[in-house]
Coordinates of C-alpha atoms and ligand atoms in Angstrom, one line a residue:
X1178 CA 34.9 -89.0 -104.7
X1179 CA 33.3 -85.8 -105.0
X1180 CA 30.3 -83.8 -102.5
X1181 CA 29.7 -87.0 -100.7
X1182 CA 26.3 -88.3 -98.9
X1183 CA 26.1 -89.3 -95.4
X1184 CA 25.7 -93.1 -96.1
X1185 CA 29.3 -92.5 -97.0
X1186 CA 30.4 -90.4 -94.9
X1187 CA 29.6 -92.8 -91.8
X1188 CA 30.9 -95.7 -93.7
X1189 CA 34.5 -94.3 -94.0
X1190 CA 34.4 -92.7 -90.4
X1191 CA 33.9 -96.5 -89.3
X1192 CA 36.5 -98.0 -91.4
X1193 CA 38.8 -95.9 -90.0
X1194 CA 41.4 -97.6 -87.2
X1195 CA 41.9 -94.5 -84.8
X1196 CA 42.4 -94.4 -81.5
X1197 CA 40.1 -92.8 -79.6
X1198 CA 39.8 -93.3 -75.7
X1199 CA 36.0 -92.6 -74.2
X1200 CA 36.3 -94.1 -70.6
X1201 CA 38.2 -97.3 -70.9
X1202 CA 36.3 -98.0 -74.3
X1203 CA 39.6 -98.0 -76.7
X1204 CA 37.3 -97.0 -79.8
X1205 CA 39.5 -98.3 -82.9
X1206 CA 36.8 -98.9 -85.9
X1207 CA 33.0 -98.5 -86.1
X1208 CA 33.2 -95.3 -84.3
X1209 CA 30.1 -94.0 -85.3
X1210 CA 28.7 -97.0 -83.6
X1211 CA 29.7 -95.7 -80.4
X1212 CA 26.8 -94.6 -77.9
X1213 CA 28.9 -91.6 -77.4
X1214 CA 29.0 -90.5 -81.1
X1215 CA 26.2 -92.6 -82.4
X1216 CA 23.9 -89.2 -82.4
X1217 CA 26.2 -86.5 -83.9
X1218 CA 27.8 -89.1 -86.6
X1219 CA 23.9 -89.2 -87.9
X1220 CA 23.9 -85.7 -87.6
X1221 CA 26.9 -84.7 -89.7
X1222 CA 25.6 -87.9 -91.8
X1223 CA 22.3 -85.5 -92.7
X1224 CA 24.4 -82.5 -93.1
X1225 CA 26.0 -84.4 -95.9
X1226 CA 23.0 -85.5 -96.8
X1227 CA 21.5 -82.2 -97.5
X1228 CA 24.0 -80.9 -100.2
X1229 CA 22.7 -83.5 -102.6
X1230 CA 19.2 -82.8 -102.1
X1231 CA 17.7 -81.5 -105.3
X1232 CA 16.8 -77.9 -104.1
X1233 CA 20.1 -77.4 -102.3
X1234 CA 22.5 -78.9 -104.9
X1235 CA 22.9 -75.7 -106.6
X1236 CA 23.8 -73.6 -103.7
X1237 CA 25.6 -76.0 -101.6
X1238 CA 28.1 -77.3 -104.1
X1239 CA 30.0 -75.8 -107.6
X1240 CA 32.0 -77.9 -110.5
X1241 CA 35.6 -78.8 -109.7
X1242 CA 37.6 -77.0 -111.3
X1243 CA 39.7 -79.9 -111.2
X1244 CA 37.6 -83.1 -112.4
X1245 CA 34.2 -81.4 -113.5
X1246 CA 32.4 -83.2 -110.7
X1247 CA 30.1 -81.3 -107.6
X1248 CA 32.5 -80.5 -104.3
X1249 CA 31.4 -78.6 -101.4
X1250 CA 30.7 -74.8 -101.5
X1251 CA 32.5 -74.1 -98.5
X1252 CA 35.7 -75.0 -100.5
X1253 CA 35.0 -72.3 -103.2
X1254 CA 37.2 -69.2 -103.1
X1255 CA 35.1 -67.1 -104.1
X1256 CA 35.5 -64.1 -106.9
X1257 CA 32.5 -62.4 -107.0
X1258 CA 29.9 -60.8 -104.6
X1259 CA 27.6 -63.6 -106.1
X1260 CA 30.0 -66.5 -104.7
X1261 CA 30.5 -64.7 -101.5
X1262 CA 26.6 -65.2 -101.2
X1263 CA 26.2 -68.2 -101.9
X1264 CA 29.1 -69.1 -99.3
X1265 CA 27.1 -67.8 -97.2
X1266 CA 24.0 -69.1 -98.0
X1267 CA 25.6 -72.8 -97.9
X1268 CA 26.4 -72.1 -94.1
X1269 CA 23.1 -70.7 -93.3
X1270 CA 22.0 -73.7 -94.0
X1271 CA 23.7 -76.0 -92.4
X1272 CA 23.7 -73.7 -89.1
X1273 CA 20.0 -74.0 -89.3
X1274 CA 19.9 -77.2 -89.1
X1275 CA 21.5 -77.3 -85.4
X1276 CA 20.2 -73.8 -84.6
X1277 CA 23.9 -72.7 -84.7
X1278 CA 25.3 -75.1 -81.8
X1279 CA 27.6 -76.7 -84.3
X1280 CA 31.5 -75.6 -84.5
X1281 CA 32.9 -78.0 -86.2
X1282 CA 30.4 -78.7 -88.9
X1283 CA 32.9 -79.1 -92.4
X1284 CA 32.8 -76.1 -93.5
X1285 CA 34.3 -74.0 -90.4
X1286 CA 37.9 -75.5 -91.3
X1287 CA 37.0 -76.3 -95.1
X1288 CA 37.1 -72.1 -95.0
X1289 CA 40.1 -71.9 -93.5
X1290 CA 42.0 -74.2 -95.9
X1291 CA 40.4 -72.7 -99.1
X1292 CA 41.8 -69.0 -97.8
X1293 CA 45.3 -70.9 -96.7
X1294 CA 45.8 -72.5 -100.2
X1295 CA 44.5 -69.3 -102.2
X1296 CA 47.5 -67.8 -100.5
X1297 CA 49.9 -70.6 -100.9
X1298 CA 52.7 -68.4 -101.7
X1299 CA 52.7 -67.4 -98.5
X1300 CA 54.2 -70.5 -97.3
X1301 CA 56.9 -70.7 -99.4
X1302 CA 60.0 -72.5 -99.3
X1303 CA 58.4 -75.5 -101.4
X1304 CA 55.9 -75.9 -98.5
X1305 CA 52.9 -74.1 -101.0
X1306 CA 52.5 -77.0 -103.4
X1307 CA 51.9 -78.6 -100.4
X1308 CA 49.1 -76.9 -99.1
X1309 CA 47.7 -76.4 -102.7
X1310 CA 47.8 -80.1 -102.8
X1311 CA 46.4 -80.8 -99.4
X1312 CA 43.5 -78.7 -100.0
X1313 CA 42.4 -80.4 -103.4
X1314 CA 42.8 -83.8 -101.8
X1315 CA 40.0 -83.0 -98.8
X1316 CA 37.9 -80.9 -101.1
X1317 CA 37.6 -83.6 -103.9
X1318 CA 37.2 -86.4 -101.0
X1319 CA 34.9 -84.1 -99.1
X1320 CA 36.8 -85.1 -95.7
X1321 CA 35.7 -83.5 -92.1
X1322 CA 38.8 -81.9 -90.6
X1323 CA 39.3 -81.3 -86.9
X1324 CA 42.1 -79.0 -85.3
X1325 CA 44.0 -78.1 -82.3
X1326 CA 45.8 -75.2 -81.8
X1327 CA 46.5 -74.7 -78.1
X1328 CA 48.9 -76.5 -75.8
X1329 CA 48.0 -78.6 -72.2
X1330 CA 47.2 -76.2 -69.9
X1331 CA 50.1 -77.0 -67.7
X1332 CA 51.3 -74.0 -66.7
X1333 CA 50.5 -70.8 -68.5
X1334 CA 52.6 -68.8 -66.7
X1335 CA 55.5 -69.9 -69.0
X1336 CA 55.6 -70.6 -72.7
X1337 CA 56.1 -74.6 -73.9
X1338 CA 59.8 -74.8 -74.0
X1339 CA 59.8 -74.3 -70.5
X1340 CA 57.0 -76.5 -68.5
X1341 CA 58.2 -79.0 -66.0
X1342 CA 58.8 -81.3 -69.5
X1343 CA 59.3 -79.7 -72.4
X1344 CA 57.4 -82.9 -74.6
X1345 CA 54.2 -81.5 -72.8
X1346 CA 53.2 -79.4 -75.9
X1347 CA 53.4 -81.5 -79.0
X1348 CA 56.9 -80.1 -80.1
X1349 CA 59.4 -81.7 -82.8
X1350 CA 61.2 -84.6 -81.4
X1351 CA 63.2 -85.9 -84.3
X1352 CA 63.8 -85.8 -88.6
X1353 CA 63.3 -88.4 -90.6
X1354 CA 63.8 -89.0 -94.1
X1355 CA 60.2 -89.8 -94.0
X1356 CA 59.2 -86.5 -92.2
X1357 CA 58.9 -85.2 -88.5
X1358 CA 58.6 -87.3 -85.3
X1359 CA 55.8 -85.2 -82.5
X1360 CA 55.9 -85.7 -79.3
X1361 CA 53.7 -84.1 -76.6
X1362 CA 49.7 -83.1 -76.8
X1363 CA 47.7 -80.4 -77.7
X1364 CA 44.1 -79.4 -76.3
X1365 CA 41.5 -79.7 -77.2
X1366 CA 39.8 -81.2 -80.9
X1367 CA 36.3 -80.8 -81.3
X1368 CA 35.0 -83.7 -83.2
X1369 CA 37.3 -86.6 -82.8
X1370 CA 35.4 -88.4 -85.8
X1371 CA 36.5 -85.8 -87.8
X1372 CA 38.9 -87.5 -91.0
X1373 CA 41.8 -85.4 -90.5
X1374 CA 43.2 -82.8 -87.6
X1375 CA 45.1 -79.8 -88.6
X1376 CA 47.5 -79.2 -85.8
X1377 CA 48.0 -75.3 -86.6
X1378 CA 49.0 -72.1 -84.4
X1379 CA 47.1 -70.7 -82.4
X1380 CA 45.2 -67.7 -83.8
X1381 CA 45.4 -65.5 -80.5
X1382 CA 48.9 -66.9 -78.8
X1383 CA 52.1 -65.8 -80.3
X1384 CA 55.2 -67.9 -80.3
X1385 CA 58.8 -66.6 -79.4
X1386 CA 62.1 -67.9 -80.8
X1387 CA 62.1 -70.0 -77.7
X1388 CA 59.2 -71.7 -79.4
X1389 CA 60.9 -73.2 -82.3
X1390 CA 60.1 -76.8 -82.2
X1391 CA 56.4 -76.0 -81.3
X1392 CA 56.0 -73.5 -84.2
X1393 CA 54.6 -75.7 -87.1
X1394 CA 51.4 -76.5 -88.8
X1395 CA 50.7 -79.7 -90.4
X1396 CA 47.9 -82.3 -91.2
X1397 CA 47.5 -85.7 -90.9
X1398 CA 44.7 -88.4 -90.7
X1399 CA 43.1 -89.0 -87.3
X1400 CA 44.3 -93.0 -87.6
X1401 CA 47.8 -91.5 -88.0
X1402 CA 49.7 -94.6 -86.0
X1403 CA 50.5 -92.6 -82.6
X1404 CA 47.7 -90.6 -82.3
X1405 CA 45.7 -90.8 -79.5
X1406 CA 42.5 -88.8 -78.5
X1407 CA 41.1 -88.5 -75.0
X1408 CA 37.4 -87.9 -74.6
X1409 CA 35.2 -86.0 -72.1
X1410 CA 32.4 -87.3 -70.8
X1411 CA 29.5 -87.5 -73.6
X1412 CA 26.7 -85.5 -73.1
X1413 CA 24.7 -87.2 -75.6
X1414 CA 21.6 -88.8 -74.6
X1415 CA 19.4 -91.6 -76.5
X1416 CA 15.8 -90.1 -75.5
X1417 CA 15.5 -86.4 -78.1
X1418 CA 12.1 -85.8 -75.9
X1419 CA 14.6 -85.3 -72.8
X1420 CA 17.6 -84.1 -74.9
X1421 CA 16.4 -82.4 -77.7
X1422 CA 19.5 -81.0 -78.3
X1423 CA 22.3 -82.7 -76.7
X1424 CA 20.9 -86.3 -78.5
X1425 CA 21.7 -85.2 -82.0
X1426 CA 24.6 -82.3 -81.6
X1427 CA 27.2 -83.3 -78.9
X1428 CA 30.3 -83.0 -80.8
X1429 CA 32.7 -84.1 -78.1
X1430 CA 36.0 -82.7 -77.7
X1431 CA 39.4 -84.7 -76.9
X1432 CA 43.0 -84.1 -75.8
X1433 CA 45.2 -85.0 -78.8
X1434 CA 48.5 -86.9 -77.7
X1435 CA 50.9 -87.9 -80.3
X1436 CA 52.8 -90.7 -79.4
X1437 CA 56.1 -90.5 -81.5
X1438 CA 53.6 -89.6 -84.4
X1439 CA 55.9 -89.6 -87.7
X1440 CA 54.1 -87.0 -89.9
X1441 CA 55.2 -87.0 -93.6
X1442 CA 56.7 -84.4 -95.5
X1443 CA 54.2 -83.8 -97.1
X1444 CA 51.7 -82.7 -94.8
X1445 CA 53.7 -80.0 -93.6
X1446 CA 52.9 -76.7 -94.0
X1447 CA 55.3 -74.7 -91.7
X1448 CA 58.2 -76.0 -89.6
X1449 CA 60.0 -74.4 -86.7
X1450 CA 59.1 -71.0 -88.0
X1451 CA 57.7 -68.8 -85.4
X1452 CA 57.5 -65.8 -87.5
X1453 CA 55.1 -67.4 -90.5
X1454 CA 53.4 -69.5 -87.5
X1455 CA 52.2 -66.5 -86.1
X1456 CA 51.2 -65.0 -89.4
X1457 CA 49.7 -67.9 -90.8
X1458 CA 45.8 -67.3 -90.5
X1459 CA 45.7 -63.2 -90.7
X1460 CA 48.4 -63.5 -93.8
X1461 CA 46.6 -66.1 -95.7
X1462 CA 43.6 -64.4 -94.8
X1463 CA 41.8 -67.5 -93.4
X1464 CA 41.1 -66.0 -90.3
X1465 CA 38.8 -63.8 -92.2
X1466 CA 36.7 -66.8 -93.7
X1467 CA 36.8 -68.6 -90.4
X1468 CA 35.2 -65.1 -88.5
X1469 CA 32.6 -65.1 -91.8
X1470 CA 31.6 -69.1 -90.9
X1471 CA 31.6 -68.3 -87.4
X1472 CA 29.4 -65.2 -87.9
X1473 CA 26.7 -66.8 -89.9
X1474 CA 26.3 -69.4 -87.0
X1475 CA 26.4 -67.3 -84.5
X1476 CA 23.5 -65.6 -86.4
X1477 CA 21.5 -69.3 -86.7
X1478 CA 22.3 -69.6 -82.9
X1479 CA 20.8 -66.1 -81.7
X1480 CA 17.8 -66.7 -84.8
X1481 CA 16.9 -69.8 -82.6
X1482 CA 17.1 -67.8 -79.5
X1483 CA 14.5 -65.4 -80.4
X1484 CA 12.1 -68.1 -81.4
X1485 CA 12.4 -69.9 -77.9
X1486 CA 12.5 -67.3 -75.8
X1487 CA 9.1 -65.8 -77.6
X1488 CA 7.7 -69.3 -77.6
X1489 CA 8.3 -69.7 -73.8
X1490 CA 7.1 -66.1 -72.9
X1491 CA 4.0 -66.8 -75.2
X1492 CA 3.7 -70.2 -73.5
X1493 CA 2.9 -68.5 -69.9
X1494 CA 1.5 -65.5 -71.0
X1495 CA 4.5 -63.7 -70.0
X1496 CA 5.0 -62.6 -73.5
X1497 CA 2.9 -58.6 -72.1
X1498 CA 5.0 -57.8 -69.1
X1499 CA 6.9 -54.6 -70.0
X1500 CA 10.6 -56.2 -68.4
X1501 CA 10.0 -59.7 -70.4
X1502 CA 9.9 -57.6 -73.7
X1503 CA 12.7 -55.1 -72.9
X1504 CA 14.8 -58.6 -72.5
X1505 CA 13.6 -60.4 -75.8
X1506 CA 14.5 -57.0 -77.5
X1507 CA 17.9 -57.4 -76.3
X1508 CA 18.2 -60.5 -78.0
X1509 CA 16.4 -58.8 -81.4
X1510 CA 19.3 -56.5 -80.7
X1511 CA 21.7 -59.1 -80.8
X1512 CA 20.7 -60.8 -84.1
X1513 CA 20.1 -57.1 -85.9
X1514 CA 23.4 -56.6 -84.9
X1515 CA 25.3 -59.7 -85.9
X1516 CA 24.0 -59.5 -89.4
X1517 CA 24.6 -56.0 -89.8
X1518 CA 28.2 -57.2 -89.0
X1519 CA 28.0 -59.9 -91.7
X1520 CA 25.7 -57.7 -94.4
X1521 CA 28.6 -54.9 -93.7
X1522 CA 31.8 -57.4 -94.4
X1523 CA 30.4 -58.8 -97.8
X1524 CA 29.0 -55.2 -98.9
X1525 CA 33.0 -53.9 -98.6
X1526 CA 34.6 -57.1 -99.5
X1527 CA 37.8 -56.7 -101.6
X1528 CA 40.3 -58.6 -103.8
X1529 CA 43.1 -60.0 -101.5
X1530 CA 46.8 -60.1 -103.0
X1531 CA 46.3 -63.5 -103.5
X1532 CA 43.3 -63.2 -105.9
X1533 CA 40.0 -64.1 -104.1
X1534 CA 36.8 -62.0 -102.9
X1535 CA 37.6 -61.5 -99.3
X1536 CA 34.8 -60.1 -96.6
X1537 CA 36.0 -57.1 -94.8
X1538 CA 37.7 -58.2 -91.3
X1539 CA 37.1 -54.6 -89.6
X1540 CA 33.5 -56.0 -88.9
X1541 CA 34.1 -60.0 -88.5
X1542 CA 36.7 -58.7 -86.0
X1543 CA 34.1 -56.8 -84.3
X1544 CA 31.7 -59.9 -83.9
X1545 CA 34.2 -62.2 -83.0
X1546 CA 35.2 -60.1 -80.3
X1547 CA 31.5 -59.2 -79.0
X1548 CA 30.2 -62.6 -79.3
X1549 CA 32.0 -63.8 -76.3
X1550 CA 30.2 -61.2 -74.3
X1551 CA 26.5 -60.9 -75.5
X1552 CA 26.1 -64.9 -75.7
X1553 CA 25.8 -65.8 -72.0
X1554 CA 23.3 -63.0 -72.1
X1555 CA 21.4 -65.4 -74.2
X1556 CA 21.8 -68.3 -71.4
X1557 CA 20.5 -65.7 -68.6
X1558 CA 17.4 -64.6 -70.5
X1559 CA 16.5 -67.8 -71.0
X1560 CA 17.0 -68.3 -67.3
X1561 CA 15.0 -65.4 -66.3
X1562 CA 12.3 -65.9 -68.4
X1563 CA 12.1 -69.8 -67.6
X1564 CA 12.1 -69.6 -64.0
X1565 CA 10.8 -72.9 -62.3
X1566 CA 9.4 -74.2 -65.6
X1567 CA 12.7 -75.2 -66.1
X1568 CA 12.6 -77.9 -63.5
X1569 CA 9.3 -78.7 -64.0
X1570 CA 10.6 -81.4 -67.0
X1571 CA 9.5 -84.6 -66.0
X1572 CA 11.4 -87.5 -68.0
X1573 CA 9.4 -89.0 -70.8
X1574 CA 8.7 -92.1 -69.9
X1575 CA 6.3 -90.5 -67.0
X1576 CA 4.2 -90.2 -70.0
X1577 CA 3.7 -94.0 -70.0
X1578 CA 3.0 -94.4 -66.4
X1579 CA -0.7 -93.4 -64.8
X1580 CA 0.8 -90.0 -63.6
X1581 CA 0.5 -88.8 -66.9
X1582 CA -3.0 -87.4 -66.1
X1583 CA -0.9 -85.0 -63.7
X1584 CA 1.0 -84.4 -66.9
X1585 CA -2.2 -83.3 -68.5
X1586 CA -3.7 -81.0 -66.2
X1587 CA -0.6 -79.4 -63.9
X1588 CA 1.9 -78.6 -66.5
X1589 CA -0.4 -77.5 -69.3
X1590 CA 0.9 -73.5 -70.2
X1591 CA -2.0 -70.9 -71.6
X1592 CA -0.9 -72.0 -75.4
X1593 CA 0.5 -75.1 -75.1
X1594 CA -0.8 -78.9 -73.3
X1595 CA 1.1 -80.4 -70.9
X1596 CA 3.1 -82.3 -73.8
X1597 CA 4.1 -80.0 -76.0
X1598 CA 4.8 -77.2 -72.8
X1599 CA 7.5 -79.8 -71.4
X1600 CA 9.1 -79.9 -74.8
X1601 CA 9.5 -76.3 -75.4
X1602 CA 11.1 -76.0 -71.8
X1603 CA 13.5 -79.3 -72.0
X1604 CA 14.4 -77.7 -75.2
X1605 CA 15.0 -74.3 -73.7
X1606 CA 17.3 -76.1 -70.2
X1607 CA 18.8 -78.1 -73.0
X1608 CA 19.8 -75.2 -74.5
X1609 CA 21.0 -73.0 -71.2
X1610 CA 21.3 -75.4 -68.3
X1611 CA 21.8 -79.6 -69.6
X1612 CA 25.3 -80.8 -69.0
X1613 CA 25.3 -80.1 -73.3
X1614 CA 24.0 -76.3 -72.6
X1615 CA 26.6 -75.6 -70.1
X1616 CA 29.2 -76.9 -72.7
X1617 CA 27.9 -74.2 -75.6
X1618 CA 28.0 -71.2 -73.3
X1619 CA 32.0 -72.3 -72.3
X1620 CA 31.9 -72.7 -75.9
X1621 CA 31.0 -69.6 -77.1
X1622 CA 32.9 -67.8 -74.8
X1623 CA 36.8 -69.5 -75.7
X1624 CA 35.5 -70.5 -79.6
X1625 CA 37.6 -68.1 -81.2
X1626 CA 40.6 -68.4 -78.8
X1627 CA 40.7 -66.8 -75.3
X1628 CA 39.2 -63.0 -75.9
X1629 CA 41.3 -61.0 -73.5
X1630 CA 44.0 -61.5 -75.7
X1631 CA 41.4 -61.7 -78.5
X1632 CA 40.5 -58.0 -77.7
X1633 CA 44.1 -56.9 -76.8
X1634 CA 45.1 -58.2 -80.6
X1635 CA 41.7 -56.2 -81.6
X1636 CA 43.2 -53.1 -79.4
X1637 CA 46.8 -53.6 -81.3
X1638 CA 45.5 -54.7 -84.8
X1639 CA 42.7 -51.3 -85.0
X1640 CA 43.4 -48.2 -86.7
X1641 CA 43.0 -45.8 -83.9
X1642 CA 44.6 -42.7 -85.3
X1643 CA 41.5 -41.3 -86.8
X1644 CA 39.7 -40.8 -83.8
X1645 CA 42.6 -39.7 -82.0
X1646 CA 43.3 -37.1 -84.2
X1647 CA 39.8 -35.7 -83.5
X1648 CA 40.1 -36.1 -80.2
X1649 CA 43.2 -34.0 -80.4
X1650 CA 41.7 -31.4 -82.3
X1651 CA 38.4 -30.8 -80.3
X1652 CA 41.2 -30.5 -77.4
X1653 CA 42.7 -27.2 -79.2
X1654 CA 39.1 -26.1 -79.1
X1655 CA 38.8 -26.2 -83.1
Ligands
FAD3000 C1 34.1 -76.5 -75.7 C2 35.4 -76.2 -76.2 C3 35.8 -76.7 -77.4 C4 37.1 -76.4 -78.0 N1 37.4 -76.9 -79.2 C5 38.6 -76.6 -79.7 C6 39.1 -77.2 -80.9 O1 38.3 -77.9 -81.6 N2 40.3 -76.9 -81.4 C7 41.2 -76.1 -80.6 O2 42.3 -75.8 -81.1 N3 40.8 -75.5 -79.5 C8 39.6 -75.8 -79.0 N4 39.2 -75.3 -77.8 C9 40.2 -74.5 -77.0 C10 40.1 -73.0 -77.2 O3 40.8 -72.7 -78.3 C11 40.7 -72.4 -75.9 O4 39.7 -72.6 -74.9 C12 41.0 -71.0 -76.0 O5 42.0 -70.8 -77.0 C13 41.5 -70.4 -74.7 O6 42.6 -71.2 -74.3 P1 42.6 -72.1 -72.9 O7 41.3 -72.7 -72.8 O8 43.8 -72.9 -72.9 O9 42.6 -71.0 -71.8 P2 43.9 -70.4 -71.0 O10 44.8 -69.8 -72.0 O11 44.5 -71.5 -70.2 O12 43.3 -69.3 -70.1 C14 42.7 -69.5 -68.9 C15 42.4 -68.2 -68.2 O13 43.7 -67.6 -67.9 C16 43.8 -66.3 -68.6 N5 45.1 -66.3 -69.2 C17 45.9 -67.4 -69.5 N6 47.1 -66.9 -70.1 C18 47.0 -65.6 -70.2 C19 47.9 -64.6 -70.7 N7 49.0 -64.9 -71.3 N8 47.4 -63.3 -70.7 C20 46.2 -63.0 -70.2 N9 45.4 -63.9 -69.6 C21 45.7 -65.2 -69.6 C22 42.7 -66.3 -69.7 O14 42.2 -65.0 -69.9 C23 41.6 -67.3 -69.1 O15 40.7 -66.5 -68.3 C24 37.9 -75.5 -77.2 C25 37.5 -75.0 -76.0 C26 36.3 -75.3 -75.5 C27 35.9 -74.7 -74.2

């Protein structure tokens, strides 16, 4: 099945028998049914929805190379400066749609594979058929992937090998003709609807040669017998006047446990490798393509920002004060900034060894690494400029009760009626303060991996001796 619509998409999520634990609801099929799900599995459902509309077709999905048929664009691997675009054009899109607070819409992971099977010789040892394989089979059935790359945080004082049990971390726990038993858990998945989890390295933590039977990547279906997820609480709410936000994107996240979970041979990519484990995503270059995703979101997510922080200063008349503009600029700042990070990659793109149009990392690194820090600026400006209005959201259903002439009179704003002002400021806590806003700022801040270490690998990665040299010479007084 090629580019596939939503109807389908929810009809195979709820055929599938996973486990998936919300509570003490043991969720086996109709997942999407689930109160917990039932909003963001119609909101990936429209998302699917979209690349078959008539004016997106084009843009959001190419020919097959394989079967002649329409796939998803975020599987191209792109050439030319034109596919690059529309790459990026595709993802604009569908971070529009949920004003960037998506991570785990298709395409963040579809990137990531594309990159990892353009470089399949990278896995060698027979393993790259595999991943060449494995990457045709999701594109042409359009599947959702999930992943999980870090391990129970336990103890992270020590590495896996040597917590209090050493099946803590998912780990190798016996061969098989068939393939490789896993024992253990990894944290967290975003999206436990998702079709299929990638259980990868980490992109930020290194493993040692202690590491061995945690150093592996491989993929397998989410009803994989053995595989348990274990959910947070849902912030998902039925009422989108309340929870504009949180009732259409929570995408829950779960603990993975894999219960003696056999995984075929087939569906690994590396095993007990530490060295290629830790190579894996800056090698293949799909670290690049997953900071270029990343980026464009980000960019949706700041966009969005702008508009509601004008729209609440506007609202109140705030919009002339000297110290509400100097903070809006901040966030014009921001989004000038972020795209001058993506503009810059695709202008200098180059041809990877392995053949395909890759963005230039020098800048995606840069974002990825100043993200963490500017986005809970975001959350404070709206704070600031929100003040009380932020707790002056009655629910809706006052709206049907006689106090609703209150509603009228007391919480009208100089633009805006008492309606349409609570809207734009349950929008705005949904956004900053909600149980779902306080989830994207912890978000933003770990997306990419922890970025202490993400800016000590930026520190080790950078060219520095340019500026050193300079340094040097202004020293000598030349
Ligand atoms: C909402 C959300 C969704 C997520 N979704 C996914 C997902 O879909 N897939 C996935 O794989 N992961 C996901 N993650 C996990 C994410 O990858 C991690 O949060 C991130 O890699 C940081 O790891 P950690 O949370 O285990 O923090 P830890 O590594 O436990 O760090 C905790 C604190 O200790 C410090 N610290 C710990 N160890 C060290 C060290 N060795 N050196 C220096 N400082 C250290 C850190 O700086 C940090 O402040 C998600 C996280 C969040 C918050």
């Amino acid at each position: 099945m090629p580019a596939c619509s939503g109807k389908q998409f929810i009809e195979r999520i709820n055929r599938k028998r996973r486990e998936i634990w919300y509570g003490k609801d043991r969720i086996t099929t109709n997942a999407a049914e689930h109160p917990a799900f039932r909003g963001i599995a119609r909101t990936m459902a429209a998302l699917y929805d979209m690349q078959l509309e008539e004016e997106n077709l084009e843009f959001m999905t190419y020919i097959s190379p394989k079967t002649g048929e329409r796939v998803g664009t975020s599987f191209l691997q792109p050439r030319t400066s034109e596919d690059l675009i529309k790459r990026r054009r595709m993802i604009k899109k569908w971070a529009d749609f949920s004003a960037g607070m998506l991570g785990r819409t298709p395409d963040y992971l579809n990137s990531a594979l594309m990159a990892m099977a353009s470089a399949s010789d990278f896995f060698g040892n027979g393993m790259s058929e595999r991943i060449v394989k494995y990457y045709e089979y999701v594109r042409e059935n359009d599947l959702l992937l999930t992943h999980t790359l870090i391990n129970p945080q336990v103890n992270r004082s020590v590495g896996p090998s040597k917590q209090v049990d050493p099946f803590i971390a998912a780990r190798v726990a016996e061969k098989k003709s068939e393939g490789v038993v896993v024992r253990g858990a990894r944290m967290l998945a975003t999206f436990p609807l998702a079709d299929e989890i990638l259980v990868f390295p980490s992109t930020v933590v290194r493993s040692g040669q202690d590491d061995i039977p945690y150093a592996f990547a491989f993929a397998i279906p989410v009803d994989t017998p053995g595989l348990k997820m274990i959910c947070r609480e849902s912030f998902s709410e039925d009422s989108s006047f309340d929870h504009p936000l949180a009732s259409r994107f929570d995408e829950q996240d779960a603990v993975v446990i894999f219960d003696d979970v056999l995984v075929p041979w087939e569906r690994i990519f590396i095993l007990e490798d530490p060295e290629r484990a830790n190579a894996v995503s800056e090698s293949t270059d799909a670290i690049v393509f997953m900071a270029h995703q990343s980026t464009v979101r980000e960019l949706a997510k700041v966009e969005f920002f702008l508009g509601l922080a004008c729209l609440m200063a506007e609202s109140i008349g705030a919009d002339q004060f000297p110290q509400v503009q100097e903070r809006i600029s901040e966030i014009i700042i921001m989004r000038e900034t972020m795209k001058a990070f993506l503009d810059a990659s695709e202008a200098n793109a180059r041809i990877n060894k392995w053949g395909i149009l890759v963005p230039d990392y020098t800048p995606l690194n840069a974002a990825r690494n100043l993200w963490p820090r500017i986005s809970p600026s975001l959350c404070s400006i709206i704070r600031q400029l929100g003040a009380s209005g932020l707790m002056a959201i009655p629910p809706e259903d006052i709206l049907a009760s006689e106090a609703t002439k209150y509603v009228e009179k007391y919480y009208q704003s100089k633009m805006q009626d008492g309606v349409e002002r609570i809207r734009l400021f349950k929008l705005a806590w949904d956004a900053v303060g909600s149980s779902f806003g306080g989830r994207q700022e912890l978000y933003e801040r770990f997306f990419f991996g922890d970025p202490v270490r993400m800016a000590s690998a930026l520190y080790n990665w950078y060219d520095k001796e340019p500026y050193k040299k300079l340094a040097r010479e202004l020293m000598k007084g030349k």
